Amino acid sequence: MSYKIDPRKQINAVEARLAAGGDDAATRRNLRTMLVHMKAEATADFDALMATVSPDAAYTSFNVGVDSPHSPRSKDAVAAYYRALVENHCHQIEHDLDRIVADRDNITTEGDIRIAYPAAALRAMGHDVPEDAPYYLYEARLMIVWGFDNDGLVKCEDSYGAMDGFAGIATRPVQQSEICTIAG
């Protein structure tokens, strides 16, 4: 079945990178941490997700700036960000990666991102969306630079987006049956 949102795409891309071999031990460790992080996010497993985050975490979304709530600057702020993501059901994400560049300290991922935004969350954000669908499709291009600490935990997800994924979102309804869900 073809889904509008399929989180297996990013998971499969990282698994393929790991299976290809050739990376040193630290890079493989970081790729494995990123994989656990992605799976935990996709399954809304908050505890497993936070177990991958460094005590020194600070994320930056360069599209909205350092002072935005989307740029949490401490582990507690990252926890609040992920808790809101899970509680508001904004964790149904597909990042169709066409590029992964990895070394001992950083991994850069790039691809088209699709997020099932709940209609209620969009309305709370000021978007005028019809009542006829539980979700609406956010679409953009996204590059993330993942930084890792000496223990292989995620210390940053610095993101750079192209396109306004909210533009025209009211015309892209999504039903739950069009979203691939994976078990934890």
mmCIF file of C-alpha atoms in Angstrom:
data_model
loop_
_atom_site.group_PDB
_atom_site.id
_atom_site.type_symbol
_atom_site.label_atom_id
_atom_site.label_comp_id
_atom_site.label_asym_id
_atom_site.label_seq_id
_atom_site.Cartn_x
_atom_site.Cartn_y
_atom_site.Cartn_z
ATOM 1 C CA MET A 1 0.000 0.000 0.000
ATOM 2 C CA SER A 2 1.140 3.507 -0.747
ATOM 3 C CA TYR A 3 0.879 6.000 2.102
ATOM 4 C CA LYS A 4 0.897 9.793 2.115
ATOM 5 C CA ILE A 5 3.184 9.553 5.155
ATOM 6 C CA ASP A 6 5.509 6.612 5.734
ATOM 7 C CA PRO A 7 8.103 6.902 8.548
ATOM 8 C CA ARG A 8 9.713 3.682 7.347
ATOM 9 C CA LYS A 9 11.407 5.724 4.602
ATOM 10 C CA GLN A 10 13.856 7.482 6.944
ATOM 11 C CA ILE A 11 14.334 4.322 8.995
ATOM 12 C CA ASN A 12 15.063 2.245 5.871
ATOM 13 C CA ALA A 13 17.541 4.856 4.605
ATOM 14 C CA VAL A 14 19.548 4.777 7.838
ATOM 15 C CA GLU A 15 19.400 0.976 8.015
ATOM 16 C CA ALA A 16 20.708 0.806 4.427
ATOM 17 C CA ARG A 17 23.552 3.167 5.323
ATOM 18 C CA LEU A 18 24.492 0.967 8.283
ATOM 19 C CA ALA A 19 24.285 -2.202 6.162
ATOM 20 C CA ALA A 20 26.581 -0.697 3.513
ATOM 21 C CA GLY A 21 29.473 -0.721 5.999
ATOM 22 C CA GLY A 22 32.677 1.239 5.648
ATOM 23 C CA ASP A 23 32.072 3.632 8.546
ATOM 24 C CA ASP A 24 34.255 3.699 11.645
ATOM 25 C CA ALA A 25 32.899 2.613 15.035
ATOM 26 C CA ALA A 26 31.956 6.118 16.239
ATOM 27 C CA THR A 27 30.083 6.899 13.031
ATOM 28 C CA ARG A 28 28.190 3.587 13.218
ATOM 29 C CA ARG A 29 27.331 4.319 16.864
ATOM 30 C CA ASN A 30 25.928 7.716 15.853
ATOM 31 C CA LEU A 31 23.933 6.195 12.988
ATOM 32 C CA ARG A 32 22.485 3.605 15.395
ATOM 33 C CA THR A 33 21.554 6.338 17.892
ATOM 34 C CA MET A 34 19.860 8.319 15.125
ATOM 35 C CA LEU A 35 17.974 5.176 14.070
ATOM 36 C CA VAL A 36 16.721 4.541 17.635
ATOM 37 C CA HIS A 37 15.762 8.230 17.858
ATOM 38 C CA MET A 38 13.777 8.050 14.584
ATOM 39 C CA LYS A 39 11.971 4.865 15.619
ATOM 40 C CA ALA A 40 11.088 6.304 19.035
ATOM 41 C CA GLU A 41 9.746 9.469 17.426
ATOM 42 C CA ALA A 42 7.677 7.453 14.919
ATOM 43 C CA THR A 43 6.159 5.310 17.680
ATOM 44 C CA ALA A 44 5.634 8.252 20.061
ATOM 45 C CA ASP A 45 7.815 6.525 22.672
ATOM 46 C CA PHE A 46 8.804 9.583 24.680
ATOM 47 C CA ASP A 47 11.112 7.766 27.129
ATOM 48 C CA ALA A 48 13.039 5.972 24.366
ATOM 49 C CA LEU A 49 13.277 9.227 22.421
ATOM 50 C CA MET A 50 14.687 11.150 25.383
ATOM 51 C CA ALA A 51 17.162 8.334 26.112
ATOM 52 C CA THR A 52 18.898 9.282 22.840
ATOM 53 C CA VAL A 53 19.242 12.976 23.767
ATOM 54 C CA SER A 54 22.423 14.409 25.298
ATOM 55 C CA PRO A 55 22.337 16.260 28.641
ATOM 56 C CA ASP A 56 23.906 19.147 26.693
ATOM 57 C CA ALA A 57 21.272 19.205 23.936
ATOM 58 C CA ALA A 58 20.459 22.438 22.113
ATOM 59 C CA TYR A 59 18.506 22.375 18.854
ATOM 60 C CA THR A 60 18.198 25.208 16.329
ATOM 61 C CA SER A 61 15.633 25.641 13.591
ATOM 62 C CA PHE A 62 17.295 28.217 11.383
ATOM 63 C CA ASN A 63 14.007 28.947 9.623
ATOM 64 C CA VAL A 64 12.460 30.369 12.787
ATOM 65 C CA GLY A 65 15.526 31.376 14.793
ATOM 66 C CA VAL A 66 17.213 30.575 18.080
ATOM 67 C CA ASP A 67 14.548 32.276 20.210
ATOM 68 C CA SER A 68 11.659 30.202 18.804
ATOM 69 C CA PRO A 69 10.009 27.389 20.782
ATOM 70 C CA HIS A 70 11.041 25.230 17.791
ATOM 71 C CA SER A 71 14.665 25.818 18.824
ATOM 72 C CA PRO A 72 14.833 24.226 22.288
ATOM 73 C CA ARG A 73 18.111 25.226 23.954
ATOM 74 C CA SER A 74 18.475 22.667 26.787
ATOM 75 C CA LYS A 75 17.620 19.022 27.463
ATOM 76 C CA ASP A 76 14.589 20.122 29.504
ATOM 77 C CA ALA A 77 13.436 22.338 26.629
ATOM 78 C CA VAL A 78 14.016 19.470 24.151
ATOM 79 C CA ALA A 79 11.935 17.218 26.439
ATOM 80 C CA ALA A 80 9.112 19.789 26.483
ATOM 81 C CA TYR A 81 9.319 20.078 22.686
ATOM 82 C CA TYR A 82 9.079 16.288 22.194
ATOM 83 C CA ARG A 83 6.381 15.917 24.843
ATOM 84 C CA ALA A 84 4.261 18.486 22.974
ATOM 85 C CA LEU A 85 5.000 16.708 19.682
ATOM 86 C CA VAL A 86 3.721 13.417 21.126
ATOM 87 C CA GLU A 87 0.781 14.863 23.080
ATOM 88 C CA ASN A 88 -0.436 16.861 20.060
ATOM 89 C CA HIS A 89 -0.025 13.862 17.717
ATOM 90 C CA CYS A 90 2.456 15.728 15.498
ATOM 91 C CA HIS A 91 4.908 12.797 15.460
ATOM 92 C CA GLN A 92 3.614 11.196 12.246
ATOM 93 C CA ILE A 93 6.524 12.205 10.039
ATOM 94 C CA GLU A 94 8.075 10.994 6.824
ATOM 95 C CA HIS A 95 11.534 12.302 5.980
ATOM 96 C CA ASP A 96 12.299 10.754 2.600
ATOM 97 C CA LEU A 97 16.085 10.950 2.799
ATOM 98 C CA ASP A 98 18.042 11.164 -0.412
ATOM 99 C CA ARG A 99 21.294 12.171 1.278
ATOM 100 C CA ILE A 100 23.062 11.033 4.445
ATOM 101 C CA VAL A 101 26.549 12.347 5.168
ATOM 102 C CA ALA A 102 28.109 10.984 8.361
ATOM 103 C CA ASP A 103 31.329 11.262 10.323
ATOM 104 C CA ARG A 104 32.457 10.726 13.921
ATOM 105 C CA ASP A 105 30.757 13.896 15.225
ATOM 106 C CA ASN A 106 27.865 14.760 12.888
ATOM 107 C CA ILE A 107 25.320 13.300 10.519
ATOM 108 C CA THR A 108 23.603 15.405 7.901
ATOM 109 C CA THR A 109 20.301 14.184 6.482
ATOM 110 C CA GLU A 110 18.436 15.788 3.613
ATOM 111 C CA GLY A 111 15.174 15.039 1.877
ATOM 112 C CA ASP A 112 11.519 15.842 1.479
ATOM 113 C CA ILE A 113 9.605 15.960 4.752
ATOM 114 C CA ARG A 114 5.912 15.295 5.169
ATOM 115 C CA ILE A 115 4.112 15.730 8.483
ATOM 116 C CA ALA A 116 0.509 14.881 9.352
ATOM 117 C CA TYR A 117 -0.551 17.965 11.291
ATOM 118 C CA PRO A 118 -3.737 17.472 13.312
ATOM 119 C CA ALA A 119 -6.488 19.837 12.200
ATOM 120 C CA ALA A 120 -6.965 21.032 15.799
ATOM 121 C CA ALA A 121 -3.265 21.897 16.119
ATOM 122 C CA LEU A 122 -3.374 23.824 12.842
ATOM 123 C CA ARG A 123 -6.420 25.780 13.984
ATOM 124 C CA ALA A 124 -4.644 26.598 17.265
ATOM 125 C CA MET A 125 -1.753 27.908 15.152
ATOM 126 C CA GLY A 126 -4.153 30.196 13.255
ATOM 127 C CA HIS A 127 -4.574 28.145 10.065
ATOM 128 C CA ASP A 128 -8.039 27.965 8.545
ATOM 129 C CA VAL A 129 -8.542 24.282 7.714
ATOM 130 C CA PRO A 130 -11.825 22.499 7.007
ATOM 131 C CA GLU A 131 -13.427 20.157 9.523
ATOM 132 C CA ASP A 132 -13.552 17.205 7.098
ATOM 133 C CA ALA A 133 -10.165 15.624 7.867
ATOM 134 C CA PRO A 134 -8.320 14.766 11.093
ATOM 135 C CA TYR A 135 -4.948 15.773 9.580
ATOM 136 C CA TYR A 136 -3.479 17.994 6.895
ATOM 137 C CA LEU A 137 -0.239 17.444 5.038
ATOM 138 C CA TYR A 138 2.779 19.675 5.668
ATOM 139 C CA GLU A 139 5.340 19.329 2.835
ATOM 140 C CA ALA A 140 8.800 20.897 2.550
ATOM 141 C CA ARG A 141 12.455 20.162 1.910
ATOM 142 C CA LEU A 142 14.541 19.743 5.061
ATOM 143 C CA MET A 143 18.198 19.329 5.910
ATOM 144 C CA ILE A 144 19.176 18.427 9.469
ATOM 145 C CA VAL A 145 22.668 18.476 10.929
ATOM 146 C CA TRP A 146 22.660 16.033 13.834
ATOM 147 C CA GLY A 147 25.483 16.558 16.333
ATOM 148 C CA PHE A 148 26.567 13.859 18.798
ATOM 149 C CA ASP A 149 28.360 14.057 22.119
ATOM 150 C CA ASN A 150 31.228 11.770 23.215
ATOM 151 C CA ASP A 151 28.692 9.172 24.412
ATOM 152 C CA GLY A 152 26.926 9.073 21.045
ATOM 153 C CA LEU A 153 23.850 10.967 22.232
ATOM 154 C CA VAL A 154 22.106 13.604 20.108
ATOM 155 C CA LYS A 155 23.258 17.060 21.167
ATOM 156 C CA CYS A 156 21.693 18.974 18.300
ATOM 157 C CA GLU A 157 19.301 18.784 15.414
ATOM 158 C CA ASP A 158 20.050 21.960 13.523
ATOM 159 C CA SER A 159 17.522 22.237 10.712
ATOM 160 C CA TYR A 160 17.367 24.214 7.500
ATOM 161 C CA GLY A 161 14.119 24.134 5.551
ATOM 162 C CA ALA A 162 13.194 25.154 2.047
ATOM 163 C CA MET A 163 9.650 26.097 1.123
ATOM 164 C CA ASP A 164 6.782 26.993 3.426
ATOM 165 C CA GLY A 165 5.268 23.610 4.256
ATOM 166 C CA PHE A 166 2.144 25.305 5.565
ATOM 167 C CA ALA A 167 1.385 27.101 2.274
ATOM 168 C CA GLY A 168 -1.776 25.547 0.875
ATOM 169 C CA ILE A 169 -2.025 23.042 3.725
ATOM 170 C CA ALA A 170 -5.842 23.366 3.858
ATOM 171 C CA THR A 171 -5.991 21.734 0.409
ATOM 172 C CA ARG A 172 -4.070 18.612 1.533
ATOM 173 C CA PRO A 173 -6.329 16.572 3.839
ATOM 174 C CA VAL A 174 -5.002 13.308 5.274
ATOM 175 C CA GLN A 175 -6.926 10.444 6.835
ATOM 176 C CA GLN A 176 -5.344 8.166 9.458
ATOM 177 C CA SER A 177 -5.598 5.259 6.999
ATOM 178 C CA GLU A 178 -3.188 7.160 4.688
ATOM 179 C CA ILE A 179 -0.492 7.244 7.385
ATOM 180 C CA CYS A 180 1.761 4.266 7.959
ATOM 181 C CA THR A 181 2.123 3.537 11.648
ATOM 182 C CA ILE A 182 4.872 1.356 13.023
ATOM 183 C CA ALA A 183 4.844 -0.602 16.236
ATOM 184 C CA GLY A 184 7.212 0.253 19.057
#
